[in-house]
Coordinates of C-alpha atoms in Angstrom, one line a residue:
M1 CA -36.4 -40.4 -1.7
S2 CA -34.3 -37.6 0.0
I3 CA -34.3 -34.2 -1.6
D4 CA -31.2 -31.8 -1.5
H5 CA -32.1 -28.5 0.0
P6 CA -30.0 -25.4 -1.1
P7 CA -27.0 -25.2 1.1
T8 CA -26.6 -22.0 3.3
A9 CA -23.2 -20.2 3.0
V10 CA -22.3 -21.4 6.5
S11 CA -22.8 -25.2 5.6
A12 CA -20.6 -24.6 2.7
E13 CA -17.8 -22.7 4.5
A14 CA -17.9 -24.9 7.5
P15 CA -15.4 -27.7 6.2
F16 CA -13.0 -25.2 4.9
L17 CA -13.0 -23.2 8.0
E18 CA -12.0 -26.3 9.8
L19 CA -9.2 -26.8 7.5
L20 CA -7.9 -23.2 7.9
A21 CA -8.2 -23.8 11.7
R22 CA -5.8 -26.7 11.5
G23 CA -3.4 -25.2 9.1
A24 CA -4.1 -28.0 6.3
A25 CA -2.3 -28.3 3.3
A26 CA -3.6 -26.7 0.0
E27 CA -4.4 -30.1 -1.6
A28 CA -6.8 -30.9 1.2
Y29 CA -9.2 -28.3 0.1
E30 CA -10.2 -30.5 -2.6
Q31 CA -11.6 -33.0 -0.5
P32 CA -14.9 -31.5 0.5
V33 CA -15.8 -30.9 -3.0
R34 CA -14.8 -34.5 -4.1
T35 CA -16.7 -35.9 -1.5
A36 CA -19.8 -33.9 -2.2
R37 CA -19.5 -34.9 -5.9
A38 CA -19.2 -38.5 -4.6
D39 CA -22.3 -38.5 -2.3
G40 CA -24.3 -37.1 -5.4
S41 CA -24.9 -33.6 -4.3
S42 CA -26.7 -31.1 -6.1
A43 CA -25.1 -28.7 -8.4
D44 CA -25.9 -25.8 -6.2
R45 CA -24.3 -27.6 -3.3
I46 CA -21.2 -28.2 -5.1
A47 CA -21.0 -24.7 -6.7
A48 CA -21.3 -23.3 -3.0
L49 CA -18.4 -25.7 -1.8
E50 CA -16.3 -24.5 -4.9
H51 CA -16.9 -20.9 -4.2
A52 CA -16.0 -21.5 -0.4
R53 CA -13.0 -23.3 -1.5
L54 CA -11.7 -20.4 -3.6
L55 CA -12.2 -18.0 -0.7
A56 CA -10.6 -20.4 1.7
L57 CA -7.5 -20.6 -0.4
R58 CA -7.2 -16.9 -0.7
V59 CA -7.4 -16.5 2.9
R60 CA -4.9 -19.3 3.6
T61 CA -2.6 -17.5 0.9
E62 CA -3.1 -14.2 2.9
L63 CA -2.4 -15.7 6.2
E64 CA 0.7 -17.3 4.9
D65 CA 2.0 -14.2 3.5
R66 CA 1.3 -12.4 6.6
R67 CA 3.2 -14.9 8.8
R68 CA 6.2 -14.8 6.4
R69 CA 6.0 -11.1 6.6
E70 CA 5.6 -11.1 10.6
A71 CA 8.8 -13.7 10.6
E72 CA 10.9 -11.5 8.5
L73 CA 9.9 -8.5 10.2
S74 CA 10.5 -10.2 13.7
A75 CA 14.0 -11.5 12.4
L76 CA 15.1 -7.9 11.4
F77 CA 13.7 -6.5 14.9
E78 CA 15.8 -9.1 16.8
T79 CA 19.0 -8.5 14.8
A80 CA 18.4 -4.7 15.3
H81 CA 18.1 -5.5 19.0
D82 CA 21.5 -7.5 19.0
L83 CA 22.9 -4.6 17.2
A84 CA 21.6 -2.3 19.9
G85 CA 23.5 -4.3 22.5
L86 CA 26.5 -5.0 20.4
R87 CA 29.2 -6.6 22.4
D88 CA 30.8 -9.3 20.4
L89 CA 30.9 -8.5 16.5
D90 CA 31.5 -12.2 15.6
A91 CA 28.3 -13.4 17.3
V92 CA 26.0 -10.5 15.9
L93 CA 27.3 -11.6 12.1
Q94 CA 26.7 -15.2 13.0
A95 CA 23.3 -14.4 14.2
I96 CA 22.7 -12.4 11.0
V97 CA 23.9 -15.5 8.7
H98 CA 21.8 -17.9 10.8
R99 CA 18.7 -15.8 10.4
A100 CA 19.2 -15.3 6.5
R101 CA 19.8 -18.9 6.2
S102 CA 16.8 -19.9 8.2
L103 CA 14.1 -17.3 6.7
L104 CA 15.4 -18.1 3.1
G105 CA 15.5 -21.6 3.7
T106 CA 18.8 -22.3 2.0
D107 CA 21.4 -24.9 2.6
V108 CA 24.2 -22.4 3.1
A109 CA 24.6 -18.9 4.2
Y110 CA 27.9 -16.8 4.5
L111 CA 29.5 -13.5 4.8
T112 CA 32.7 -12.2 3.2
L113 CA 34.6 -8.8 4.3
N114 CA 36.8 -6.8 1.7
D115 CA 40.5 -6.4 2.4
L116 CA 41.6 -3.0 1.3
E117 CA 45.2 -3.7 1.6
R118 CA 45.2 -6.9 -0.6
G119 CA 42.3 -5.8 -3.0
D120 CA 40.3 -8.8 -2.5
T121 CA 37.6 -10.4 -0.5
Y122 CA 37.8 -13.3 2.1
M123 CA 35.4 -15.5 3.9
R124 CA 34.3 -14.3 7.5
I125 CA 31.2 -16.2 8.7
T126 CA 29.8 -19.5 7.1
E127 CA 26.9 -21.6 8.1
G128 CA 25.9 -25.0 6.7
S129 CA 29.4 -25.2 4.9
V130 CA 31.2 -28.3 5.0
A131 CA 34.1 -28.0 2.9
A132 CA 37.1 -26.3 4.4
P133 CA 38.6 -25.1 1.1
F134 CA 35.3 -23.1 0.8
Q135 CA 35.5 -21.8 4.2
Q136 CA 39.0 -20.4 3.6
L137 CA 38.4 -19.0 0.4
R138 CA 39.6 -15.6 -0.9
V139 CA 38.1 -13.9 -3.9
G140 CA 39.5 -11.2 -6.1
M141 CA 37.5 -8.0 -7.2
G142 CA 35.4 -9.0 -10.1
E143 CA 36.1 -12.8 -9.9
G144 CA 33.1 -15.0 -9.4
L145 CA 29.6 -14.0 -8.3
G146 CA 30.9 -12.6 -4.8
G147 CA 33.9 -10.3 -6.5
L148 CA 31.4 -9.0 -9.0
V149 CA 29.0 -7.9 -6.3
A150 CA 32.1 -6.5 -4.2
Q151 CA 33.1 -4.6 -7.1
S152 CA 30.0 -3.3 -8.6
A153 CA 28.1 -2.7 -5.1
R154 CA 25.0 -4.6 -6.8
P155 CA 23.1 -7.7 -5.9
Y156 CA 23.7 -10.8 -8.2
V157 CA 21.9 -14.0 -8.2
T158 CA 22.3 -17.3 -10.4
D159 CA 20.2 -20.6 -10.4
D160 CA 23.2 -22.3 -11.6
Y161 CA 26.5 -20.9 -10.9
A162 CA 28.8 -23.3 -12.8
K163 CA 26.8 -22.6 -16.2
D164 CA 26.4 -19.1 -15.8
E165 CA 28.8 -17.2 -18.2
R166 CA 28.2 -13.6 -16.5
F167 CA 30.8 -14.3 -14.0
R168 CA 34.7 -14.5 -14.4
H169 CA 35.1 -18.1 -13.4
T170 CA 38.5 -19.1 -11.8
R171 CA 40.0 -22.6 -10.8
A172 CA 39.8 -21.7 -7.0
I173 CA 36.7 -20.3 -6.9
D174 CA 34.8 -23.0 -8.9
G175 CA 36.7 -25.7 -7.3
A176 CA 35.5 -24.5 -3.9
V177 CA 32.2 -24.1 -5.2
H178 CA 32.2 -27.6 -6.6
E179 CA 33.5 -29.0 -3.4
E180 CA 30.8 -27.4 -1.3
G181 CA 28.0 -28.6 -3.9
L182 CA 26.6 -25.1 -4.6
V183 CA 24.4 -24.4 -7.5
A184 CA 22.0 -21.5 -6.9
I185 CA 23.6 -18.4 -5.2
L186 CA 22.4 -14.9 -4.1
G187 CA 24.9 -12.3 -3.1
V188 CA 23.9 -9.0 -1.8
P189 CA 26.6 -6.0 -0.9
L190 CA 27.5 -4.7 2.6
L191 CA 27.3 -1.1 2.1
L192 CA 28.6 1.8 4.4
G193 CA 27.1 5.0 2.4
T194 CA 28.4 4.3 -1.0
Q195 CA 31.5 1.9 0.0
V196 CA 31.2 -1.9 -0.1
I197 CA 33.0 -3.4 2.9
G198 CA 31.7 -7.0 1.9
V199 CA 29.1 -9.4 0.5
L200 CA 26.3 -11.5 2.3
F201 CA 25.3 -14.8 0.5
A202 CA 22.8 -17.4 0.6
A203 CA 23.0 -20.4 -1.6
D204 CA 21.4 -23.7 -2.3
R205 CA 22.9 -27.2 -3.3
R206 CA 20.2 -27.4 -6.1
A207 CA 18.7 -25.2 -8.7
R208 CA 16.6 -22.3 -7.4
V209 CA 15.1 -19.1 -8.4
F210 CA 15.3 -16.4 -5.5
E211 CA 12.1 -14.2 -5.6
R212 CA 12.4 -10.5 -5.4
A213 CA 11.2 -10.3 -1.9
Q214 CA 13.9 -12.8 -0.8
I215 CA 16.5 -10.6 -2.3
A216 CA 15.2 -7.3 -0.6
L217 CA 15.1 -9.4 2.8
L218 CA 18.7 -10.7 2.2
G219 CA 19.6 -6.9 1.5
S220 CA 17.9 -5.8 4.7
F221 CA 20.3 -8.2 6.6
A222 CA 23.2 -7.2 4.8
A223 CA 22.2 -3.6 5.9
L224 CA 22.1 -4.5 9.7
A225 CA 25.5 -6.4 9.3
A226 CA 27.2 -3.4 7.8
A227 CA 25.9 -1.4 10.8
A228 CA 27.1 -4.0 13.1
I229 CA 30.5 -3.9 11.7
D230 CA 30.5 -0.1 11.6
S231 CA 29.6 0.0 15.2
A232 CA 32.4 -2.4 16.3
R233 CA 34.8 -0.3 14.3
L234 CA 33.8 2.9 16.0
L235 CA 33.8 1.0 19.5
A236 CA 37.3 0.0 18.8
E237 CA 38.2 3.5 17.6
T238 CA 36.7 5.1 20.7
R239 CA 38.5 2.3 23.1
S240 CA 41.8 3.0 21.4
A241 CA 41.4 6.7 21.6
V242 CA 40.6 6.4 25.4
A243 CA 43.6 4.1 26.0
G244 CA 45.9 6.6 24.1
L245 CA 44.9 9.6 26.1
K246 CA 46.5 9.1 29.5
E247 CA 46.5 12.5 30.8
A248 CA 42.9 13.5 29.5
N249 CA 40.7 12.3 32.5
E250 CA 38.0 14.7 31.5
I251 CA 37.8 13.4 27.9
I252 CA 37.6 9.9 28.9
R253 CA 34.7 10.8 31.4
D254 CA 33.0 12.4 28.5
R255 CA 33.7 9.5 25.9
S256 CA 32.4 7.1 28.7
G257 CA 29.1 9.3 29.0
V258 CA 28.6 9.4 25.2
I259 CA 29.1 5.7 25.1
E260 CA 26.5 5.2 27.9
R261 CA 24.3 7.4 26.1
A262 CA 24.5 5.5 22.8
S263 CA 24.0 2.3 24.8
D264 CA 21.0 3.8 26.6
V265 CA 19.4 5.0 23.3
H266 CA 20.0 1.4 21.6
D267 CA 18.1 0.0 24.5
R268 CA 15.4 2.5 24.0
L269 CA 15.0 2.0 20.5
A270 CA 15.0 -1.7 20.9
Q271 CA 12.2 -1.6 23.3
L272 CA 10.2 0.8 21.2
V273 CA 10.6 -1.8 18.3
L274 CA 9.5 -4.6 20.4
R275 CA 6.5 -2.8 22.0
G276 CA 5.3 -1.3 18.6
G277 CA 6.2 2.3 19.1
G278 CA 5.9 5.1 16.5
V279 CA 8.3 7.3 14.9
Q280 CA 7.8 10.1 17.1
D281 CA 8.6 7.7 20.1
V282 CA 11.9 7.4 18.5
A283 CA 12.6 11.0 17.9
A284 CA 11.4 11.5 21.7
A285 CA 13.9 8.8 23.0
V286 CA 16.8 10.2 20.9
S287 CA 15.9 13.7 22.1
E288 CA 16.1 12.7 25.8
V289 CA 19.3 10.7 25.7
L290 CA 21.3 13.3 23.5
D291 CA 19.9 16.4 25.2
G292 CA 18.5 17.8 22.4
T293 CA 15.5 18.3 20.0
V294 CA 15.1 15.5 17.5
E295 CA 12.2 15.5 15.2
F296 CA 10.9 13.7 12.3
T297 CA 10.0 15.4 9.2
G298 CA 9.0 14.5 5.6
S299 CA 11.3 14.6 2.8
A300 CA 9.6 17.7 1.4
D301 CA 10.1 19.6 4.6
A302 CA 13.9 18.6 5.0
P303 CA 16.7 20.8 3.5
A304 CA 17.1 19.1 -0.1
D305 CA 20.9 19.3 -0.4
A306 CA 21.6 18.1 3.2
L307 CA 19.1 15.1 2.8
E308 CA 20.7 13.9 -0.4
R309 CA 24.5 14.0 1.0
S310 CA 22.9 11.9 4.0
R311 CA 21.4 9.5 1.8
A312 CA 24.3 9.1 -0.6
D313 CA 26.9 8.9 2.3
G314 CA 25.0 6.9 4.8
H315 CA 25.7 9.3 7.5
A316 CA 24.1 12.1 9.6
V317 CA 25.4 15.4 7.9
P318 CA 25.6 18.8 9.3
H319 CA 23.3 21.7 8.0
G320 CA 24.0 25.2 9.6
E321 CA 23.2 24.6 13.3
D322 CA 21.3 21.4 12.7
W323 CA 22.1 17.7 11.8
I324 CA 20.3 15.9 9.3
A325 CA 20.1 11.9 9.0
A326 CA 18.0 10.7 6.0
V327 CA 15.6 8.0 6.7
A328 CA 15.6 5.5 3.5
A329 CA 14.8 2.3 2.5
G330 CA 15.6 0.3 -0.6
G331 CA 16.4 3.6 -2.4
E332 CA 13.2 5.2 -1.4
M333 CA 13.4 8.6 0.8
L334 CA 10.9 8.3 3.6
G335 CA 11.8 11.4 5.6
A336 CA 14.5 12.5 7.9
L337 CA 15.6 13.1 11.7
V338 CA 16.5 16.5 12.2
M339 CA 18.7 17.2 15.5
R340 CA 18.3 21.2 16.3
G341 CA 20.8 23.4 17.6
H342 CA 23.9 21.0 18.2
P343 CA 26.4 22.4 15.6
E344 CA 29.0 20.3 17.1
L345 CA 28.0 16.6 17.7
D346 CA 30.2 13.8 19.2
P347 CA 30.9 11.0 16.5
V348 CA 29.3 8.6 18.6
D349 CA 26.1 10.6 19.1
Q350 CA 26.3 11.0 15.3
R351 CA 26.1 7.2 15.0
T352 CA 23.3 7.1 17.5
L353 CA 21.3 9.5 15.4
E354 CA 22.0 7.4 12.3
R355 CA 20.9 4.2 13.8
A356 CA 17.7 6.0 15.0
A357 CA 17.1 6.8 11.5
M358 CA 17.7 3.2 10.5
V359 CA 15.1 2.2 13.2
T360 CA 12.7 4.8 12.1
S361 CA 12.8 3.5 8.3
L362 CA 12.1 0.0 9.8
L363 CA 9.1 1.1 11.9
L364 CA 7.7 3.1 8.8
L365 CA 8.0 0.3 6.6
A366 CA 6.2 -2.0 9.2
R367 CA 3.5 0.5 9.5
R368 CA 3.1 0.9 5.7
S369 CA 2.8 -2.9 5.4
A370 CA 0.2 -3.1 7.9
G371 CA -1.9 0.0 6.5
E372 CA -1.7 -1.2 2.9
A373 CA -3.2 -4.6 4.1
E374 CA -6.1 -2.6 5.9
R375 CA -6.6 -0.4 3.0
R376 CA -6.7 -3.1 0.5
V377 CA -9.4 -5.1 2.5
R378 CA -11.5 -1.9 3.1
G379 CA -11.2 -1.2 -0.8
E380 CA -12.2 -4.9 -1.7
L381 CA -15.5 -4.6 0.4
L382 CA -16.5 -1.2 -1.1
D383 CA -15.7 -2.7 -4.4
D384 CA -18.0 -5.7 -3.7
L385 CA -20.8 -3.2 -2.6
L386 CA -20.4 -1.2 -5.9
E387 CA -20.2 -4.0 -8.3
V388 CA -21.9 -7.1 -7.0
R389 CA -25.7 -6.8 -6.5
D390 CA -26.4 -10.4 -5.2
R391 CA -24.0 -10.3 -2.3
D392 CA -25.2 -12.0 1.3
P393 CA -26.0 -9.0 3.7
R394 CA -25.0 -11.1 6.6
L395 CA -21.6 -11.8 5.2
L396 CA -21.2 -8.2 4.2
R397 CA -22.0 -7.2 7.7
E398 CA -19.5 -9.6 9.1
R399 CA -16.9 -8.3 7.1
A400 CA -17.6 -4.7 7.9
V401 CA -17.8 -5.4 11.7
R402 CA -14.2 -6.6 11.4
L403 CA -13.2 -3.4 9.8
Q404 CA -15.1 -1.7 12.9
A405 CA -17.8 -0.2 10.3
D406 CA -21.4 -0.1 11.1
L407 CA -23.2 -0.6 7.7
D408 CA -26.6 -0.9 9.3
A409 CA -26.3 2.9 10.0
A410 CA -27.0 5.8 7.8
H411 CA -24.0 6.4 5.4
V412 CA -23.1 8.8 2.4
V413 CA -21.2 7.7 -0.7
L414 CA -18.5 10.5 -1.6
A415 CA -16.7 10.7 -4.8
A416 CA -13.4 12.6 -4.5
Q417 CA -11.2 13.7 -7.4
F418 CA -7.8 15.3 -7.5
E419 CA -7.7 18.7 -9.1
G420 CA -3.9 19.0 -9.5
G421 CA -4.3 20.4 -13.3
P422 CA -1.5 20.2 -15.9
T423 CA 1.7 18.9 -13.9
A424 CA 4.4 16.4 -14.3
V425 CA 3.6 12.9 -14.2
D426 CA 5.7 11.9 -11.1
R427 CA 4.4 14.9 -9.2
E428 CA 1.0 14.0 -10.2
G429 CA 1.4 10.3 -9.3
A430 CA 2.9 11.3 -5.9
A431 CA -0.5 13.5 -5.4
R432 CA -2.7 10.7 -6.1
R433 CA -0.8 8.3 -3.8
R434 CA -1.2 10.8 -1.1
L435 CA -4.9 11.2 -1.8
W436 CA -5.2 7.3 -1.8
A437 CA -3.4 7.4 1.5
A438 CA -5.5 10.4 2.9
A439 CA -8.7 8.8 1.9
S440 CA -7.9 5.6 3.3
H441 CA -6.8 7.1 6.7
L442 CA -10.0 9.2 6.6
A443 CA -12.1 6.1 6.1
A444 CA -10.2 4.0 8.8
T445 CA -10.6 7.0 11.6
R446 CA -14.3 7.4 10.6
H447 CA -15.0 3.7 10.6
G448 CA -16.0 3.8 6.8
L449 CA -14.6 2.5 3.6
A450 CA -12.4 3.9 0.8
A451 CA -11.4 2.6 -2.6
E452 CA -9.9 3.8 -6.0
R453 CA -12.4 4.3 -8.9
D454 CA -12.6 6.2 -12.2
G455 CA -9.2 8.2 -11.4
G456 CA -10.2 9.3 -8.1
M457 CA -11.4 8.0 -4.8
V458 CA -14.9 6.6 -3.6
L459 CA -15.7 6.6 0.2
L460 CA -18.7 5.2 2.1
L461 CA -18.6 7.3 5.4
P462 CA -21.2 7.3 8.3
L463 CA -23.4 10.4 8.2
G464 CA -23.7 10.7 12.0
E465 CA -26.8 12.0 13.7
G466 CA -27.8 15.6 13.1
R467 CA -25.5 15.9 10.1
S468 CA -26.1 16.4 6.2
A469 CA -24.4 15.0 3.4
A470 CA -23.4 18.4 2.2
A471 CA -21.6 19.1 5.5
L472 CA -19.7 15.9 5.2
A473 CA -18.9 16.5 1.5
E474 CA -17.2 20.0 2.5
E475 CA -15.5 18.7 5.2
T476 CA -14.1 15.7 3.3
A477 CA -13.1 18.0 0.7
R478 CA -11.0 20.4 2.8
C479 CA -9.3 17.5 4.9
L480 CA -8.3 15.6 1.5
G481 CA -7.2 18.9 -0.1
A482 CA -5.1 19.6 3.0
A483 CA -3.3 16.2 2.7
V484 CA -2.6 16.3 -0.9
H485 CA -1.7 20.1 -1.1
E486 CA -3.9 20.5 -4.0
P487 CA -7.7 21.1 -4.4
V488 CA -9.8 18.0 -4.1
T489 CA -13.3 18.2 -5.2
V490 CA -15.9 16.0 -3.5
G491 CA -19.5 15.2 -4.6
A492 CA -22.0 13.4 -2.0
S493 CA -25.0 11.3 -2.3
A494 CA -27.9 11.6 -0.4
A495 CA -28.2 9.5 2.8
L496 CA -28.3 5.7 2.6
P497 CA -30.2 4.5 5.6
A498 CA -28.8 1.2 5.8
P499 CA -26.2 0.0 3.0
V500 CA -25.9 -3.6 4.1
A501 CA -29.5 -4.1 4.1
A502 CA -29.8 -2.9 0.2
P503 CA -26.2 -3.2 -1.1
E504 CA -27.4 -2.3 -4.7
T505 CA -28.3 1.4 -3.1
V506 CA -24.3 2.0 -3.1
A507 CA -24.0 1.9 -6.7
G508 CA -26.8 4.3 -7.2
G509 CA -25.3 6.5 -4.6
Y510 CA -21.9 6.5 -6.3
A511 CA -23.5 7.5 -9.6
E512 CA -25.3 10.5 -7.6
A513 CA -22.0 11.5 -6.1
R514 CA -20.3 11.5 -9.5
R515 CA -23.1 13.7 -11.0
C516 CA -22.6 16.3 -8.0
L517 CA -18.5 16.1 -8.6
D518 CA -19.1 16.9 -12.3
A519 CA -21.6 19.6 -11.6
L520 CA -19.1 21.2 -9.1
R521 CA -16.2 21.1 -11.8
L522 CA -18.7 22.5 -14.5
L523 CA -19.7 25.3 -12.5
G524 CA -16.0 26.3 -11.7
R525 CA -16.1 25.1 -8.1
A526 CA -13.4 22.7 -8.1
G527 CA -11.9 22.0 -4.8
E528 CA -15.2 22.3 -2.9
G529 CA -17.7 19.7 -1.6
A530 CA -21.4 19.6 -2.2
A531 CA -24.5 17.3 -2.3
A532 CA -27.3 17.3 -4.7
E533 CA -29.4 19.8 -2.5
D534 CA -26.7 22.3 -2.3
F535 CA -27.2 23.8 -6.1
G536 CA -29.2 23.7 -9.2
F537 CA -27.6 23.1 -12.6
L538 CA -28.1 26.5 -14.3
G539 CA -24.4 27.0 -14.0
L540 CA -24.0 24.8 -16.8
L541 CA -25.5 27.1 -19.3
L542 CA -22.6 29.6 -18.4
S543 CA -19.7 26.9 -19.0
D544 CA -17.2 27.5 -21.8
G545 CA -15.4 24.5 -22.7
R546 CA -16.7 22.2 -20.1
D547 CA -17.9 18.6 -20.5
I548 CA -21.3 19.5 -21.7
S549 CA -21.6 16.1 -24.0
G550 CA -20.5 14.2 -21.0
F551 CA -23.1 15.8 -18.7
V552 CA -26.0 15.1 -21.4
T553 CA -24.7 11.3 -21.9
R554 CA -25.1 10.9 -18.1
T555 CA -28.2 12.3 -17.6
I556 CA -30.4 11.4 -20.6
G557 CA -28.1 9.0 -22.4
E558 CA -30.1 5.9 -21.8
V559 CA -33.0 7.6 -23.6
L560 CA -31.0 8.6 -26.5
A561 CA -29.3 5.2 -26.8
Y562 CA -32.7 3.5 -26.7
D563 CA -34.1 5.9 -29.3
S564 CA -31.0 5.1 -31.5
R565 CA -31.5 1.2 -30.8
R566 CA -35.4 1.1 -31.3
G567 CA -36.0 4.0 -33.9
T568 CA -38.1 5.5 -31.2
D569 CA -38.6 9.0 -30.4
L570 CA -38.7 9.0 -26.5
I571 CA -36.7 12.3 -26.2
R572 CA -39.2 14.2 -28.2
T573 CA -41.9 12.8 -25.7
L574 CA -39.7 13.8 -22.8
D575 CA -39.3 17.4 -24.0
A576 CA -42.8 17.7 -24.7
Y577 CA -43.8 16.4 -21.2
F578 CA -41.6 19.1 -19.6
A579 CA -42.8 21.6 -22.0
S580 CA -46.4 20.7 -21.0
G581 CA -45.8 21.4 -17.4
M582 CA -45.5 17.7 -16.8
S583 CA -49.0 17.2 -17.9
P584 CA -49.9 13.7 -19.7
A585 CA -53.1 15.3 -20.9
R586 CA -51.6 18.4 -22.3
T587 CA -48.5 16.2 -23.8
K588 CA -50.9 13.9 -25.9
D589 CA -52.4 17.1 -27.5
E590 CA -48.6 18.4 -28.3
L591 CA -47.8 15.0 -29.8
H592 CA -51.1 14.2 -31.3
V593 CA -51.1 10.6 -29.7
H594 CA -53.7 9.0 -27.2
V595 CA -53.0 9.6 -23.4
N596 CA -52.5 6.1 -22.8
T597 CA -49.6 6.1 -25.4
V598 CA -48.1 9.1 -23.4
A599 CA -48.4 7.0 -20.2
Q600 CA -46.5 4.0 -21.8
R601 CA -43.7 6.3 -23.0
L602 CA -43.4 7.7 -19.6
E603 CA -43.3 4.6 -17.9
R604 CA -40.4 3.3 -20.3
I605 CA -38.7 6.6 -19.7
G606 CA -38.9 6.0 -16.0
H607 CA -37.3 2.5 -16.4
L608 CA -34.3 4.1 -18.3
L609 CA -33.9 6.9 -16.1
G610 CA -34.8 5.8 -12.9
Q611 CA -38.1 6.0 -10.8
D612 CA -37.0 9.5 -9.2
W613 CA -36.4 11.2 -12.5
Q614 CA -39.6 13.5 -12.0
S615 CA -38.3 14.5 -8.4
P616 CA -37.6 18.4 -8.5
A617 CA -33.7 18.0 -8.5
R618 CA -33.7 15.4 -11.2
A619 CA -36.4 17.0 -13.3
L620 CA -34.2 20.4 -13.4
E621 CA -31.1 18.2 -14.2
I622 CA -33.1 16.6 -17.3
Q623 CA -34.6 19.6 -18.4
L624 CA -31.1 21.2 -18.4
A625 CA -29.9 18.3 -20.4
L626 CA -32.8 18.4 -22.9
R627 CA -32.0 22.0 -23.6
L628 CA -28.2 21.4 -24.0
H629 CA -29.1 18.5 -26.4
R630 CA -31.3 20.8 -28.5
L631 CA -28.6 23.3 -28.7
A632 CA -25.9 20.9 -29.6
A633 CA -28.3 19.4 -32.4
A634 CA -28.9 23.0 -33.7
V635 CA -25.1 23.9 -33.7
G636 CA -24.5 20.7 -35.5
R637 CA -26.8 21.3 -38.1

């Protein structure tokens, strides 16, 4: 008779790793569990397989989401590259419609343009369409879904157009849609600043619910289409101007030079996008081509009025001797490109600056997406260390290595709290987001971990040879405070020799870091960083309006709760023990009990407070909490 041995993590994960490697469908992940049940495997084996299956499905979902995002960004970058080398407007618009249809997986995609003279909108590009009336359709402003998008400058979506009463139905539109067989339709506006110049659509011949991410993606393609149309119009205007100036050879040469510069910068920007360049690389490339100084600045550092005008108009705007081009995406202001010392800027160079701002927004969004994914992974690992006590050290070590973190080295747990004080909710929220971003960046550059917790941040950073926890706390407080532009208080734990070997010590280290953080705030040292060895706790006696009860609860709350539950008086034993100079013999005389009773009570106190409760630092903390507890009880009587 065979005996099932407890499965290792590796044996449980192996079949699911094979499924991940070959990109199997989600339902295939049930097979290893079904096979194990059919073979009569042990409950432990089946539980391990179930756990591994759930983890594998999470990884599969994450990989699929990442592939989708990569495909979307790649399509946007490719379209931006086409725009940079714009020669044939129809070809570019056809490419945009094709890629929109391919990425959204719809039966049909099409693009309409507004006719200002006739006051309607007409079909310009279609893909997947089979009905001639639909391909030649003209729609009045406000008529149908497309007319409503063109009139309101807002996206609209319907999962069944024929039954949707929100739109003004006409015989011509309904007939063309019916002949094409369309059911679900999504339309987004093509905007130049605040002006709608057309609509980009994606449609299916069956009922379908379009997701928010798909709506945003089609909006991005619409922005590129609007830019392509604007570029083509500008190019046509330039050619017309050059043709009309027969005697202005100097102007022709200058215009040719401007166009060459625009083509050059477009090519450079496309190359930067393809090789993963940064926003400073974009600014440097535009500076070189336009023979000026172009800088990327944050929204707070740019002139507010000029930035808002640029965002509203969708164009670069003059500001004194400079030009400002807003860098925005989806209504969010990300910063600005500032060209300095060029009060007179050629229109083509102005458009070049605007295109650079658009490419900068794409790069920032791509970098943010990658950064958020990495921060989420680092936060999940630290959350597991803080909350789960029975994690397999080998698996923790493997996850840490993938993040370039060495959890076999000495680390320090740091608790960081934003000290912004009473402020507007939106300002405080922005500061907390900056604190989260700064802490995550610090953790990534120091090969550590960071996560949000208790309204602040917790970090696990390597200590480094010859450094102290106190020095690391001070440095972290300065770094995070500079990033948030507000005081940040940081408390540090003692060094943890190897967190991966004893994951439970991380939670204890965080509790110690929180105690240091609270002590700093109670002593009026907000905005500083410190570890336990930096100070005593006598400053609590001078505090006025501080969180004294919270300090007492954190320090001796377990003993008070135990007395309350059991009807004991361990808190009196603890008080007598310190009053007797920590002598059990003198304590038993004070309490009039046997010395063995004192020993048993002290053992119970050690179980409640932790084995280091008699160390000098903890003893001082506990004695101060006892005194504050007595004072509070006396005041309450």
